[in-house]
């Protein structure tokens, strides 16, 4: 006797077990999430087999747990090591049932944090609630503070009153040489922040933040690594815009090249941020600020083409750009945009200055400067909060800098 689960999934036997009545709904959810037919069939078959096994074990839905899932996969594999994909697929079914209160949430015993972890958690709470810092800043500071406290106290109770200048200097001298310059500067910044916090709490009486060594860093020592305009044109021309992926990637690359957006700004762009009547974009800029940029006609045309012919219609996400693999949803972070750029450069066989998305931002600023734009105008387009950030682009205007060069002694006369 066959069982029709969905329009394109049919089982050769009827659904059985305590979870049988929810498998059809699970199949519908998988289809809404954009899973391909092959993936849906495997997940539905696995869920049906699991439900039938629960019945043979005389287990009702209330007793379903991750431990039972592992037991089933091991029995199914007859002692063979459990495949990770099967485990993830079945866990997805269990999470689906939990989200609909079919099975109870799994009880997880709270783990007692170590003394170092407890100190770091209190520091993070202070940064978020007292200093109102962004979560990304807290996430950058916490690992360095955790490493410092672990090196000083290990598993023992954290007594900040025992810290001295030698502990701080020794830690920085040991760790900083292994880091990139920017990471080393972030290390010292995080330590100063934590030591200011410790003094604010009254755990230390002296200003130990002053003992944190300074990492040598001269401003504007390097030239921005910008992708040349001819390589941008080659890259855009290499994209096949007859596919949904091509329409999406072309629109993203145009936003990078024509507006110089950050990768995170593109990943977080939502449908409401596009003003089609006014021809503008409303962006969430760095530091939590909102900014508006004019939407060039070619960029707007590319985004509209993706929304009409490339973007999945049955997705509830408000993000403009979506993943092409299930589950269909917006990009998680800026790393996905940078990976997209890297993949497109590789396909087009283009040797760009870097493999990331930021080179388009540098390329736009360099091109604007060479066409007579002022640093103020460039800073407004790029969303710089400080004019000092934009000054680095003066180094790429070689024609303007050449008259400033002093003659070489003994050279041509």
XYZ file of C-alpha atoms in Angstrom:
413
model
C 0.000 0.000 0.000
C 1.512 3.271 -1.124
C 1.455 6.482 0.902
C 1.395 9.863 -0.858
C 3.334 12.275 1.340
C 3.409 15.150 -1.169
C 2.919 15.754 -4.877
C 6.335 14.366 -5.723
C 7.163 12.087 -2.760
C 5.468 8.693 -2.473
C 6.422 5.939 -0.011
C 5.865 2.238 -0.710
C 4.398 1.682 2.766
C 2.042 3.618 5.049
C 3.291 6.048 7.663
C 3.477 4.474 11.100
C 4.570 5.363 14.595
C 4.021 8.258 17.040
C 5.371 10.874 14.621
C 3.548 9.695 11.489
C 0.867 12.391 11.557
C 3.499 15.163 11.365
C 5.572 13.872 8.436
C 3.295 15.377 5.769
C 3.645 18.798 7.437
C 7.405 18.275 7.619
C 7.456 17.514 3.869
C 5.535 20.720 3.168
C 7.979 22.718 5.322
C 10.983 21.268 3.468
C 9.453 22.315 0.156
C 8.778 25.840 1.449
C 12.398 26.081 2.611
C 13.588 25.369 -0.923
C 15.060 21.889 -0.530
C 15.574 19.975 -3.761
C 13.473 16.889 -4.492
C 16.358 14.478 -3.787
C 17.074 16.066 -0.391
C 13.397 16.118 0.546
C 12.952 12.442 -0.308
C 15.925 11.401 1.826
C 14.749 13.467 4.816
C 11.152 12.272 4.586
C 12.206 8.625 4.276
C 14.541 8.982 7.255
C 11.790 10.607 9.352
C 9.301 7.875 8.392
C 11.745 5.104 9.278
C 12.551 6.764 12.595
C 8.855 7.017 13.478
C 8.309 3.331 12.618
C 11.332 2.348 14.740
C 9.920 4.318 17.692
C 6.754 2.245 17.459
C 8.709 -1.017 17.547
C 10.554 0.291 20.609
C 7.209 1.322 22.169
C 8.318 4.939 22.551
C 5.738 7.734 22.407
C 6.385 11.272 21.170
C 6.870 12.670 24.679
C 9.936 10.481 25.216
C 11.677 11.350 21.893
C 15.173 12.710 22.497
C 18.561 13.143 20.838
C 19.758 10.025 22.646
C 17.026 7.958 20.981
C 17.971 9.463 17.630
C 21.562 8.277 18.025
C 20.359 4.817 19.134
C 18.203 4.537 16.031
C 20.988 5.586 13.642
C 23.363 3.085 15.219
C 20.835 0.272 14.943
C 20.114 1.280 11.357
C 23.789 1.183 10.499
C 24.297 -2.206 12.208
C 27.296 -0.978 14.125
C 28.687 1.169 11.321
C 29.758 4.662 12.330
C 26.785 7.048 12.111
C 26.928 9.244 9.041
C 27.051 12.932 9.924
C 24.579 13.928 7.204
C 21.967 11.464 8.440
C 22.420 12.711 11.969
C 21.967 16.333 10.860
C 18.899 15.458 8.745
C 17.176 13.601 11.560
C 18.059 16.328 14.048
C 16.383 18.766 11.661
C 13.184 16.703 11.873
C 13.372 16.663 15.672
C 13.945 20.440 15.799
C 10.956 20.878 13.499
C 8.768 18.869 15.891
C 10.053 20.796 18.895
C 9.253 24.116 17.227
C 5.644 22.936 16.982
C 5.526 21.547 20.536
C 5.026 17.985 19.300
C 7.901 16.744 21.435
C 9.209 18.483 24.570
C 12.324 20.605 24.572
C 15.419 18.726 25.592
C 16.570 19.364 29.122
C 20.146 20.544 29.170
C 21.835 20.762 32.538
C 23.508 24.155 32.927
C 27.270 23.907 32.899
C 29.048 25.690 35.692
C 31.380 28.224 34.081
C 35.031 28.208 35.051
C 36.367 31.162 37.058
C 37.939 32.638 33.920
C 34.745 32.192 31.903
C 32.676 33.791 34.647
C 35.011 36.806 34.726
C 34.793 37.149 30.935
C 30.982 36.927 31.006
C 30.794 39.716 33.599
C 33.122 41.834 31.445
C 30.958 41.202 28.359
C 27.834 42.202 30.300
C 29.545 45.445 31.309
C 30.523 46.284 27.721
C 27.043 45.586 26.359
C 24.953 47.190 29.104
C 27.144 49.859 30.697
C 29.211 50.927 27.696
C 26.581 50.112 25.031
C 29.192 48.658 22.686
C 28.222 46.660 19.628
C 28.128 42.885 19.913
C 30.834 42.544 17.255
C 33.186 44.691 19.374
C 32.531 42.552 22.430
C 33.150 39.412 20.382
C 36.506 40.843 19.276
C 37.660 41.796 22.777
C 36.533 38.716 24.726
C 38.936 36.092 23.249
C 42.002 38.186 24.094
C 40.800 38.797 27.650
C 39.991 35.088 28.064
C 43.473 34.125 26.849
C 45.114 36.666 29.170
C 43.218 35.505 32.264
C 43.829 31.844 31.422
C 47.565 32.434 31.054
C 47.663 34.222 34.418
C 45.248 32.201 36.590
C 44.653 28.921 34.728
C 41.880 26.998 36.503
C 42.354 28.864 39.788
C 39.962 31.596 41.009
C 40.445 34.904 39.175
C 41.766 37.495 41.631
C 42.302 40.674 39.631
C 43.894 42.363 42.648
C 46.922 40.098 42.106
C 47.636 41.487 38.623
C 50.772 43.523 38.117
C 52.437 45.362 35.240
C 54.815 42.440 34.629
C 51.898 40.084 33.916
C 50.555 42.426 31.251
C 53.860 43.224 29.573
C 54.913 39.583 29.532
C 51.614 38.474 27.957
C 51.753 41.092 25.205
C 55.398 40.334 24.437
C 54.559 36.635 24.153
C 51.381 36.885 22.068
C 51.751 40.021 19.911
C 54.665 38.784 17.727
C 52.483 35.892 16.493
C 49.696 38.209 15.341
C 49.123 40.408 12.321
C 49.643 44.109 13.064
C 45.913 44.851 13.179
C 45.253 41.889 15.476
C 48.126 42.938 17.741
C 46.632 46.423 18.051
C 43.243 44.873 18.821
C 44.909 42.786 21.537
C 46.316 45.858 23.302
C 43.027 47.730 22.924
C 41.111 44.833 24.481
C 43.544 44.600 27.402
C 43.311 48.345 28.111
C 39.530 48.114 28.014
C 39.504 45.183 30.453
C 41.938 46.849 32.854
C 39.846 50.052 32.837
C 36.861 47.846 33.689
C 38.768 46.142 36.524
C 39.688 49.535 37.987
C 36.085 50.724 37.596
C 34.990 47.693 39.672
C 37.576 48.505 42.315
C 39.457 45.221 41.840
C 42.702 47.066 41.095
C 43.847 50.379 42.519
C 46.516 51.405 40.020
C 46.115 52.315 36.365
C 47.471 49.081 34.907
C 46.069 50.038 31.501
C 49.031 52.399 31.178
C 51.340 49.384 31.432
C 49.996 47.814 28.237
C 52.794 48.139 25.636
C 52.108 50.121 22.473
C 52.294 48.269 19.175
C 54.327 50.262 16.670
C 52.034 51.481 13.922
C 52.539 54.333 11.502
C 49.406 55.709 9.875
C 48.849 55.296 6.145
C 51.942 53.142 5.608
C 50.317 51.141 2.831
C 48.456 51.938 -0.369
C 44.854 50.649 -0.622
C 44.753 47.539 -2.792
C 42.138 48.504 -5.378
C 40.856 46.409 -8.250
C 41.385 48.251 -11.585
C 38.311 49.309 -13.631
C 39.227 47.025 -16.540
C 39.211 43.966 -14.269
C 35.827 45.003 -12.875
C 34.430 45.154 -16.418
C 35.908 41.744 -17.222
C 34.417 40.244 -14.088
C 30.941 41.631 -14.730
C 31.040 40.507 -18.360
C 31.919 36.948 -17.295
C 28.671 36.417 -15.383
C 25.869 34.489 -17.068
C 22.742 36.521 -16.312
C 20.406 33.881 -17.705
C 20.465 32.019 -14.374
C 19.109 32.969 -10.963
C 22.587 32.766 -9.410
C 24.036 34.921 -12.168
C 21.375 37.604 -11.710
C 22.043 37.678 -7.972
C 25.830 37.756 -8.216
C 25.777 40.417 -10.956
C 23.621 42.717 -8.810
C 25.860 42.179 -5.774
C 29.040 42.903 -7.719
C 27.498 46.062 -9.178
C 26.673 47.271 -5.666
C 30.286 46.656 -4.668
C 31.770 48.329 -7.754
C 29.384 51.261 -8.305
C 28.515 52.203 -4.714
C 31.494 50.821 -2.789
C 29.280 49.130 -0.215
C 30.756 47.006 2.543
C 30.070 43.287 2.338
C 28.047 43.423 5.569
C 25.885 46.241 4.185
C 24.948 44.102 1.185
C 24.280 41.029 3.318
C 21.946 43.019 5.597
C 20.145 44.921 2.810
C 16.371 44.439 3.068
C 13.542 45.012 0.611
C 12.296 48.049 2.558
C 15.711 49.707 2.214
C 15.183 50.323 -1.513
C 13.231 53.467 -2.406
C 12.250 52.774 -6.006
C 10.340 56.039 -6.433
C 13.122 58.185 -5.003
C 15.909 56.111 -6.533
C 17.907 55.623 -3.341
C 19.198 53.047 -0.869
C 18.904 53.341 2.907
C 21.854 51.556 4.520
C 22.858 50.410 7.967
C 26.331 51.938 8.105
C 29.265 51.065 10.328
C 28.765 52.082 13.940
C 24.982 51.720 13.777
C 24.436 54.855 11.687
C 21.868 55.024 8.897
C 22.842 56.509 5.549
C 21.245 57.120 2.161
C 22.895 56.754 -1.239
C 21.498 57.426 -4.728
C 20.705 54.254 -6.658
C 22.321 54.338 -10.126
C 20.084 53.227 -12.977
C 22.201 50.220 -13.946
C 22.378 49.010 -10.355
C 18.631 49.422 -9.895
C 17.988 47.546 -13.138
C 20.216 44.656 -11.993
C 18.503 44.415 -8.598
C 15.050 44.549 -10.200
C 16.005 41.784 -12.638
C 17.093 39.570 -9.753
C 13.951 40.296 -7.727
C 11.693 39.494 -10.692
C 13.442 36.532 -12.249
C 16.024 35.170 -9.776
C 14.838 35.564 -6.205
C 12.699 32.683 -4.849
C 9.081 33.821 -4.549
C 7.994 31.531 -1.711
C 10.581 32.794 0.797
C 9.399 34.917 3.724
C 12.780 36.556 4.328
C 12.899 40.340 3.846
C 16.543 40.256 2.851
C 17.145 41.335 -0.748
C 19.758 38.702 -1.563
C 19.159 35.074 -0.624
C 21.133 31.854 -0.579
C 20.575 29.443 -3.434
C 20.898 26.335 -1.264
C 18.312 25.227 1.248
C 17.349 26.469 3.676
C 16.583 29.532 1.513
C 17.271 32.630 3.588
C 19.473 35.720 3.683
C 23.249 35.582 3.955
C 24.396 35.029 7.519
C 27.213 37.579 7.433
C 29.762 39.383 5.268
C 31.916 36.267 4.877
C 29.381 34.857 2.411
C 29.713 37.958 0.189
C 33.507 37.756 0.260
C 33.342 34.056 -0.627
C 31.054 34.901 -3.548
C 33.590 37.434 -4.836
C 36.427 34.941 -4.491
C 34.502 32.291 -6.415
C 33.585 34.698 -9.218
C 37.182 35.908 -9.586
C 38.342 32.294 -9.774
C 35.786 31.411 -12.448
C 36.745 34.432 -14.556
C 40.472 33.600 -14.170
C 41.140 37.132 -12.913
C 44.183 37.820 -10.764
C 42.901 40.650 -8.593
C 44.932 42.514 -5.923
C 43.065 40.579 -3.220
C 40.373 37.911 -3.045
C 37.903 39.862 -0.895
C 35.072 42.315 -1.454
C 36.836 45.374 0.002
C 38.989 45.890 -3.102
C 35.916 47.162 -4.988
C 35.472 49.824 -2.324
C 39.075 50.909 -2.753
C 38.665 50.791 -6.521
C 35.649 53.121 -6.457
C 37.415 55.624 -4.188
C 40.528 55.610 -6.370
C 38.492 56.123 -9.533
C 36.478 58.966 -7.984
C 39.665 60.714 -6.874
C 41.207 60.481 -10.320
C 38.063 61.989 -11.831
C 38.244 65.036 -9.580
C 36.065 64.096 -6.610
C 37.024 65.651 -3.280
C 37.915 63.629 -0.196
C 34.703 64.861 1.438
C 32.616 63.481 -1.427
C 34.457 60.166 -1.321
C 33.981 59.920 2.429
C 30.236 60.547 2.096
C 29.852 57.785 -0.506
C 31.909 55.298 1.502
C 30.222 56.204 4.779
C 33.401 57.241 6.615
C 32.734 58.787 10.013
C 36.139 60.498 10.161
C 37.908 62.461 7.373
C 41.168 60.839 8.519
C 39.936 57.500 7.171
C 39.549 58.942 3.671
C 42.970 60.621 3.585
C 44.727 57.368 2.731
C 43.356 57.651 -0.823
C 45.513 60.715 -1.442
C 48.437 58.283 -1.797
C 46.968 56.657 -4.896
C 46.756 59.908 -6.897
C 50.304 59.679 -8.239
C 49.842 62.478 -10.797
C 48.919 64.920 -8.050
C 51.751 63.743 -5.789
C 54.488 63.784 -8.436
C 55.043 67.622 -8.409
C 55.595 67.399 -4.651
C 58.591 65.084 -5.016
C 61.999 66.652 -4.382
C 64.682 66.315 -7.107
C 67.162 63.504 -6.543
C 70.661 64.900 -5.735
C 73.050 64.259 -8.630
C 70.237 63.157 -10.920
C 69.322 64.437 -14.366
C 69.443 68.212 -14.823
